[in-house]
Amino acid sequence: MPDTPASHESPLLEIQDLSVSFPGKGGTRFMAVDGVNLSIYPRQTLAVVGESGSGKSVSAMSVLQLIPTPPGRYERGRILWHDHAASHSADPTDLLALDDRQMRKIRGRDIAMIFQEPMTSLNPVYTVGDQILEAILLHQPVGREQALQIAEQALGDVGIADPIARLKEYPHQLSGGMRQRVMIAMALACQPRLLLADEPTTALDVTIQAQILELLRHLQNTKEMSVLLITHDLGVVAENADVVAVMYAGRVLEYGSVMDIFKRPLHPYTCELLKSMPVLGRRVDRLPTVADGATVPDDFPQGYDVAPHKVEVEPGEHYGGAEAKLYEVEPSHWVLATAASAAVRDKATPPRLTYRREPAAAAT
Amino acid sequence: MTQITTGQPEPPSQPPALKRAATGAQRSMLRRVLGELVLYWSARIGLVWVAVLTVLAVFAPFFASSHPILMKTAEAESPGERLTVLTRYEPGSWSSPLLQHLTVADVLLPVVLFGALAVVFWRGVGGGRKLLAFMTFAGLVVVLGLWREQLWPFVTGGHETWWRDWQDWRGDVERVAGVPPRAPVGPFAWWVMLWVGLVLMVTVSALATAGTVMSVAGQAGRPQTFWPIAGATVAGTALWVGLVVWLGLAVWLAGLVLGVAGVVLAVVYRHDVPGRALGATALVSALLIGGWLVHAPVSPPRLTIFEQYRDAAEAGEIEWALHPPVPYSPDDRLRDQRGMRFQPPDSDHILGTTQFSADLAANMIHGTRIALSVGFISTGIAIAIGIVIGGLMGYFSGIVDLLGMRLVEMFSAIPTLFLLLAFVAAFGANLYIIMIIIGLTGWVGYAVFIRAEFLRLRQQEFIQAAQALGLPLWSIIFRHLLPNGVAPVLVAASFGVASAIGYEATLSFLGIGLDTEASWGLLLDQALRGGAFNWWIAVTPGLAIFLTVFAYILIGEALRDAIDPKTQLRNT
C-alpha cells in the first residue's frame, strides 16, 4: 500500500456529515445529500463518481454555498476549510457557517469551480477579457494593466495561442474546448487552493476531453492545487484520480485509493458498476447493468454487514440502512456498512486518505 | 505533459494593429451595441429624427424667439434722451435680449447636453460607468435647477413663486372654511435656505471637483492621456468662466459636470489615487465656483413684452438686430397685429398661426421639449422601477416573486388614462405629475419581462459560474443578468416612449393637459377649434407625433437585433 496515513498532515477540505434536502412530493423533503463525509488533502485529486442524481454536484456546490436556499436546505453537517495561510489560525473555518459576504471572499479566490457545459458557462455579452478581468480585479489588489497581464498569462497557461487577441473575443466566437480552457483560465487566474470541477469534460468530444484532463493535471502539478473531480466516467477516474469516492442516493458508498477501488471493490454497487464497464477486446452481447440486489463479494471482511444494492430509495429511507456508516473495513478502504458486532460499532471513522499517485504515474 | 496546445484549430494570426488595440481598454458592451445599432438603416433614420428633436428642444429659444439674439439700439438724437419703446435699453448700446430672457430650463438643457457629450467622448471608461455618471449628473442638475428656480427667489427677494401660490391657496381654503384671516406670514427664514443651499452646493462641488482632479491624476499611469485631459479640463473650465459669466450657475454646473463624472471615475480608478493635497485645491475651486452662484445675474423679467421689438423697429429705435430663424416666441400672441387667428401658412408664418394668434412653428419647436421629456422621463421612471422589482422577483423567486406578482397584478388593474384624468382634475395640469403617474403605472410590463428573463437566465451556468467566482450581488444582477435580459425591455421601452407621448397628446387634445407650455397635443386640439378644420394645425403636430413614435419603434427594433451578439452585421 503506497499510502501512509500521516497524522501530521491535515486535509485541506473536510466535508463532515453533510446533508442537503430539497422539497419532494407531498410536502416531504428529499435528501439529495445524506450524511456525506469526504476529505481532500493538498495537491490531491479526489474523484467523486456516481450516476445522475447521486448527489455529487450538490455536495460540490455546497462547498461554495451555491445551492439556492430555498428550495434547498442544509440540514446537517460541516464543511471545514483548513487554510492556515489565509485564516492565520489553527482552527478550520466552517464554510457552511459563513455569511454571504465572507463566502464571496472564499469563492473564486480560495476555491474555484468549473462547470460541465462550456457553451453556456461564459456570459455571452462580454468578451473573454472582460470576464477574466472582472474576476482578477475582484480578488487581487492590482490595477487594470496588471490584471490584463495576469489574464494573458492565465490564458497562455491553459494553452491558448495568441491570448491577447482572444481576450477581445466573445464566447460564441470560440470552440467548445477553447471555452472550457477559458473557464479553467478564469478559475485559475486567482490561484485557488482547491478547484471544484463539475464534470468538466462531459460536454466535450473525446479528443478535447483528453486534452482538458491532461491540462488540469498539468496545472495541478505546477500550481500545487487540489482538485475535486466530479464525473460519471470511470475511465476519467482511472486516469486522473488519486482517491475515489463512489456515491449513490446521496451517500458515499465506498472510499479508497484509485488502486483499491478498481482492483478490489467491496461494495456491491461498486462491483456491479465496474463490471458494467466495457473492456476493450472482450466480446459481449449486452453489458451487465447495476441490477437490483447485486451480490456482496464472497471475501467481504469479517465483522461488517453490507446491504445489497437497491435501485429505488423511498423518501425518508437511508440507502444501505439507517445504521449504515462508513467503516474502514480494510486499511485505507472505507465502505458504507453496518457493524455485525458491538465491538466494532464505534469504529466508524471519517475517510482520510493522503494517497497521491506519483507524478510519473499520472503522466502515463 | 508538454503538448498542451495541440489539437485546437489555430486561427490566422491577427494583424499587429489589432493586437495593440486589445491591450488598451476592453470594448464595453454598450459601445458595441451602439456601434452595431448605427449599422441599421432603420435605426439611423430613427436616431437622426430623435437627434433633430433633441437639438430643437435643447436650443429652442435660439431657433424660435421674439427676442433678438443680438441687438444694437439707435443712437440718441440728443444727449440724455431715452428710448421711448425699449425703455430698458440704453441708446446706442449692444445687448442680447435673448440671453437676458433665458429661463433656468433654457440654460440647464444645454448644460445637460454638453455634459452628456463630454461623458460620451471621455475615453477609457466603460459604457455602463459613463451612463451611471451621466445619470448622476443629470439628476443633480435637475435637482439644482429646481432649487435655483424655486428657492433662489427667496434670496433675491422676489419670492412670488410657489410660496405665493401656496399662501394664496391657503388663504382661499381658509376663507371658504370660515377661518378668520390672520396676519400674513413672511417667507420662512430665507437666509436659512440660502445657507443650507450654499453649504450643500459647496460640499457637493468640493467632492465633485476633488473627484475630477483625482480621477484625472489617477490616470497618470498613462502619461500620454494625462496632460491632454488635464489641459482640456482647465481650458474648458476657463472657457465656461469666461464666456458664461452672465450665469454663475452655469459656471458652477460646469464644475459639477466634470466633478460628478470624476467621482465615478475616481471610484473606478481607486487603486491608484495619488494625492491628498488635491483635495484642498478642489475645495478652494469649489468655493470660488460657489461664489459665482451668489452673483448669478440672470433674472428674466416676469413681464415680457414681445411686440416691443417690432414696435421699436418701426419707430427706428433698433439700428441692427440678429433674430432667430423663427422670430416669434410661442407665447407671442402678435398683439400688435389684427386678425392673426388661424392664419394658414404664408411667407411670414411658415406653418401658420394658432388659435391664440401665435406662430405655429415656434410652438412646434418649443413643444419638442414636452414631447421628448414626457417620453424619456416617464419611460425612464417605469424602466427603473420595472428593472428593480422584476429583477428582484426573478433573481430571488420564491416569496419575493409571489408578493411581486401580486403587486404587478394590482398595478395592471390601474387604468392609466383615467388616473391621469382624475389627477389632472383634482390637482391641475402639471407636467411632472403626468410623467410620474405614467411612470408609476407603466412599470408592470417591464417588470414581468425582466422577471421572466431573469428566471430563465438564473438557471444558466454562466450565472452559477459568476456566483462561484465570488462576484457581488449587484454585479450578478446588473452586469451579468441585466444585459442578457434587457433586450425585450428595450424593445418594449420604445413602445413605452411612444405611448407616453400619446398619453400627453391625448390629455392635451382633450383640453385637460398643459395649458401654459407649448405642446403638440395642445396644438392638435386646436385643429378643430374656431368652427372650421384648420388643416395646417392638424398636419404639422400630427405628423410630428407620428414621426416621433415611429422613430422610437424603429430604434427599438434595431436595438433588439444589435444587443444580440449572435446577429452581428459586421461579421456577415
Coordinates of C-alpha atoms in Angstrom, one line a residue, chain A residues 32-281:
Chain A
A32 CA -30.2 14.9 -2.1
V33 CA -27.1 14.5 0.0
D34 CA -27.4 12.3 3.1
G35 CA -24.6 12.4 5.6
V36 CA -21.7 12.7 3.2
N37 CA -18.1 12.5 4.6
L38 CA -15.2 13.4 2.3
S39 CA -11.8 14.9 2.7
I40 CA -9.2 16.3 0.3
Y41 CA -5.6 16.8 1.0
P42 CA -3.4 19.4 -0.6
R43 CA -2.3 18.5 -4.2
Q44 CA -4.7 15.6 -4.2
T45 CA -7.3 14.7 -6.8
L46 CA -10.5 13.3 -5.3
A47 CA -12.8 11.8 -7.9
V48 CA -16.5 11.6 -6.9
V49 CA -18.2 9.1 -9.1
G50 CA -21.8 8.3 -9.3
E51 CA -24.8 8.3 -11.6
S52 CA -27.0 11.3 -12.2
G53 CA -28.8 12.4 -9.1
S54 CA -26.4 10.7 -6.7
G55 CA -25.6 14.0 -5.0
K56 CA -22.1 14.6 -6.4
S57 CA -22.8 18.1 -7.8
V58 CA -24.9 19.1 -4.8
S59 CA -22.0 18.1 -2.5
A60 CA -19.6 20.2 -4.5
M61 CA -21.9 23.2 -4.8
S62 CA -22.5 23.1 -1.1
V63 CA -18.8 23.7 -0.6
L64 CA -19.3 27.1 -2.1
Q65 CA -22.8 27.5 -0.7
L66 CA -24.1 27.6 -4.2
I67 CA -27.3 25.6 -3.5
P68 CA -30.2 28.1 -3.8
T69 CA -31.9 28.2 -0.4
P70 CA -34.9 27.9 -0.8
P71 CA -35.7 25.5 -2.3
G72 CA -32.6 23.7 -0.9
R73 CA -31.8 23.5 2.7
Y74 CA -28.6 22.5 4.5
E75 CA -29.8 20.0 7.1
R76 CA -26.7 18.9 8.9
G77 CA -23.0 18.8 8.7
R78 CA -19.9 21.0 8.5
I79 CA -17.6 21.8 5.7
L80 CA -14.2 22.5 7.3
W81 CA -11.7 24.6 5.3
H82 CA -8.2 24.2 6.7
D83 CA -6.4 27.1 5.0
H84 CA -3.9 28.2 7.6
A85 CA -2.2 30.6 5.3
A86 CA -5.4 32.6 4.9
S87 CA -7.0 32.5 8.3
H88 CA -3.8 32.7 10.4
S89 CA -5.3 30.3 12.9
A90 CA -5.0 26.6 13.5
D91 CA -8.8 26.3 13.6
P92 CA -10.5 25.4 10.4
T93 CA -13.3 27.5 9.0
D94 CA -16.8 26.0 8.7
L95 CA -17.8 27.1 5.2
L96 CA -21.5 26.4 5.9
A97 CA -21.5 28.8 8.8
L98 CA -20.1 31.8 6.8
D99 CA -22.4 34.6 5.7
D100 CA -22.7 35.7 2.1
R101 CA -20.0 38.3 2.3
Q102 CA -17.4 36.1 3.9
M103 CA -18.4 33.4 1.4
R104 CA -17.8 35.7 -1.5
K105 CA -14.2 36.2 -0.4
I106 CA -13.6 32.4 -0.5
R107 CA -15.4 31.9 -3.8
G108 CA -13.1 32.4 -6.8
R109 CA -10.1 33.3 -4.6
D110 CA -9.5 30.2 -2.4
I111 CA -12.0 27.8 -4.1
A112 CA -12.9 28.0 -7.7
M113 CA -15.3 26.0 -9.7
I114 CA -15.6 25.0 -13.4
F115 CA -18.8 23.6 -14.9
Q116 CA -20.0 20.9 -17.2
E117 CA -21.3 23.0 -20.1
P118 CA -18.6 25.3 -21.6
M119 CA -21.2 26.5 -24.1
T120 CA -23.2 28.3 -21.5
S121 CA -20.8 28.9 -18.7
L122 CA -19.4 32.1 -20.2
N123 CA -21.6 35.3 -20.3
P124 CA -22.4 35.8 -24.0
V125 CA -22.5 39.6 -23.9
Y126 CA -19.0 40.2 -22.6
T127 CA -15.7 39.5 -24.1
V128 CA -13.5 36.8 -22.6
G129 CA -11.2 39.6 -21.4
D130 CA -13.9 41.4 -19.6
Q131 CA -14.9 38.3 -17.7
I132 CA -11.5 37.3 -16.7
L133 CA -10.6 40.8 -15.7
E134 CA -13.6 41.2 -13.5
A135 CA -12.6 38.1 -11.5
I136 CA -9.0 39.2 -11.2
L137 CA -9.8 42.8 -10.2
L138 CA -12.3 41.5 -7.7
H139 CA -9.9 39.2 -5.8
Q140 CA -6.5 40.7 -6.4
P141 CA -5.2 44.2 -5.4
V142 CA -3.9 45.0 -8.9
G143 CA -4.6 47.7 -11.4
R144 CA -6.1 47.2 -14.8
E145 CA -2.9 47.0 -16.7
Q146 CA -1.5 44.3 -14.3
A147 CA -4.8 42.4 -14.4
L148 CA -4.5 42.3 -18.2
Q149 CA -1.1 40.8 -17.9
I150 CA -2.4 38.2 -15.4
A151 CA -5.3 37.4 -17.7
E152 CA -2.9 36.9 -20.6
Q153 CA -0.7 34.7 -18.5
A154 CA -3.6 32.7 -17.4
L155 CA -4.8 32.2 -21.0
G156 CA -1.3 31.2 -22.0
D157 CA -1.1 28.7 -19.2
V158 CA -4.1 26.8 -20.4
G159 CA -2.6 26.5 -23.8
I160 CA -4.5 29.2 -25.7
A161 CA -2.5 30.6 -28.6
D162 CA -2.4 34.4 -29.1
P163 CA -4.1 35.2 -25.8
I164 CA -4.1 39.0 -26.5
A165 CA -6.4 38.5 -29.5
R166 CA -8.5 36.0 -27.6
L167 CA -9.2 38.5 -24.8
K168 CA -11.1 40.6 -27.3
E169 CA -13.3 37.8 -28.5
Y170 CA -16.8 36.9 -27.5
P171 CA -17.6 33.4 -26.2
H172 CA -19.6 32.5 -29.3
Q173 CA -16.5 33.0 -31.4
L174 CA -14.7 30.2 -29.6
S175 CA -15.0 26.5 -29.9
G176 CA -16.2 24.3 -27.0
G177 CA -12.8 23.1 -26.0
M178 CA -11.5 26.7 -26.2
R179 CA -14.3 27.9 -24.0
Q180 CA -13.6 25.3 -21.4
R181 CA -9.9 26.4 -21.4
V182 CA -11.1 29.9 -20.9
M183 CA -13.3 28.8 -18.0
I184 CA -10.3 27.0 -16.5
A185 CA -8.1 30.1 -17.0
M186 CA -10.7 32.2 -15.3
A187 CA -10.9 29.8 -12.4
L188 CA -7.1 29.6 -12.0
A189 CA -6.3 33.2 -12.6
C190 CA -6.7 33.9 -8.9
Q191 CA -4.5 30.9 -7.9
P192 CA -7.1 29.0 -5.9
R193 CA -6.1 26.2 -3.4
L194 CA -9.0 24.0 -4.5
L195 CA -10.7 23.5 -7.8
L196 CA -14.1 22.0 -8.0
A197 CA -14.5 20.5 -11.4
D198 CA -18.1 19.5 -12.0
E199 CA -18.0 17.1 -15.0
P200 CA -15.6 19.4 -16.8
T201 CA -15.3 17.1 -19.9
T202 CA -18.8 15.6 -20.3
A203 CA -19.9 18.0 -23.0
L204 CA -16.7 17.7 -25.0
D205 CA -15.7 15.2 -27.6
V206 CA -13.1 12.5 -26.6
T207 CA -10.0 14.2 -28.1
I208 CA -10.7 17.5 -26.4
Q209 CA -11.7 15.7 -23.3
A210 CA -8.2 14.1 -23.0
Q211 CA -6.5 17.4 -23.7
I212 CA -8.5 19.2 -21.0
L213 CA -7.9 16.5 -18.4
E214 CA -4.2 16.5 -19.2
L215 CA -4.2 20.2 -18.9
L216 CA -5.9 20.0 -15.5
R217 CA -3.4 17.5 -14.3
H218 CA -0.5 19.6 -15.5
L219 CA -1.8 22.8 -13.9
Q220 CA -2.5 20.9 -10.7
N221 CA 1.1 19.8 -10.5
T222 CA 2.5 23.2 -11.4
K223 CA 0.2 25.3 -9.2
E224 CA 0.0 22.9 -6.2
M225 CA -3.7 22.8 -6.2
S226 CA -6.3 20.2 -5.0
V227 CA -9.0 19.1 -7.4
L228 CA -12.4 17.7 -6.6
L229 CA -13.3 16.0 -9.8
I230 CA -16.9 15.1 -10.3
T231 CA -17.6 12.6 -13.1
H232 CA -19.5 9.6 -14.1
D233 CA -16.9 8.4 -16.4
L234 CA -14.9 5.6 -14.8
G235 CA -12.2 6.0 -17.5
V236 CA -11.6 9.5 -16.4
V237 CA -11.4 8.4 -12.8
A238 CA -8.9 5.7 -13.5
E239 CA -6.7 8.1 -15.4
N240 CA -6.8 11.1 -13.1
A241 CA -7.9 10.4 -9.6
D242 CA -5.7 9.8 -6.5
V243 CA -8.6 8.9 -4.3
V244 CA -12.1 7.8 -5.3
A245 CA -15.4 8.3 -3.6
V246 CA -18.4 6.3 -5.0
M247 CA -21.7 7.9 -4.4
Y248 CA -25.3 6.7 -4.7
A249 CA -28.6 8.1 -3.5
G250 CA -26.8 10.9 -1.6
R251 CA -24.4 8.7 0.3
V252 CA -20.8 7.8 -0.1
L253 CA -20.7 4.0 -0.6
E254 CA -17.0 3.4 -0.9
Y255 CA -13.9 5.5 -0.4
G256 CA -10.4 4.5 -1.2
S257 CA -7.4 5.0 -3.3
V258 CA -7.9 4.6 -7.0
M259 CA -5.9 1.3 -6.9
D260 CA -8.1 -0.2 -4.2
I261 CA -11.4 0.8 -5.8
F262 CA -10.6 -0.6 -9.2
K263 CA -8.7 -3.7 -8.1
R264 CA -10.7 -4.7 -5.1
P265 CA -14.2 -3.1 -5.0
L266 CA -16.1 -4.1 -1.9
H267 CA -19.5 -2.5 -2.0
P268 CA -21.9 -4.5 -4.2
Y269 CA -22.8 -1.3 -6.2
T270 CA -19.2 -0.6 -7.0
C271 CA -18.6 -4.2 -8.0
E272 CA -21.5 -4.1 -10.4
L273 CA -20.6 -0.6 -11.6
L274 CA -17.1 -1.7 -12.6
K275 CA -18.5 -4.9 -14.3
S276 CA -20.7 -2.7 -16.4
M277 CA -17.6 -1.0 -18.0
P278 CA -16.9 -2.2 -21.5
V279 CA -13.5 -3.8 -21.8
L280 CA -11.5 -3.4 -25.0
G281 CA -11.3 -6.7 -26.8

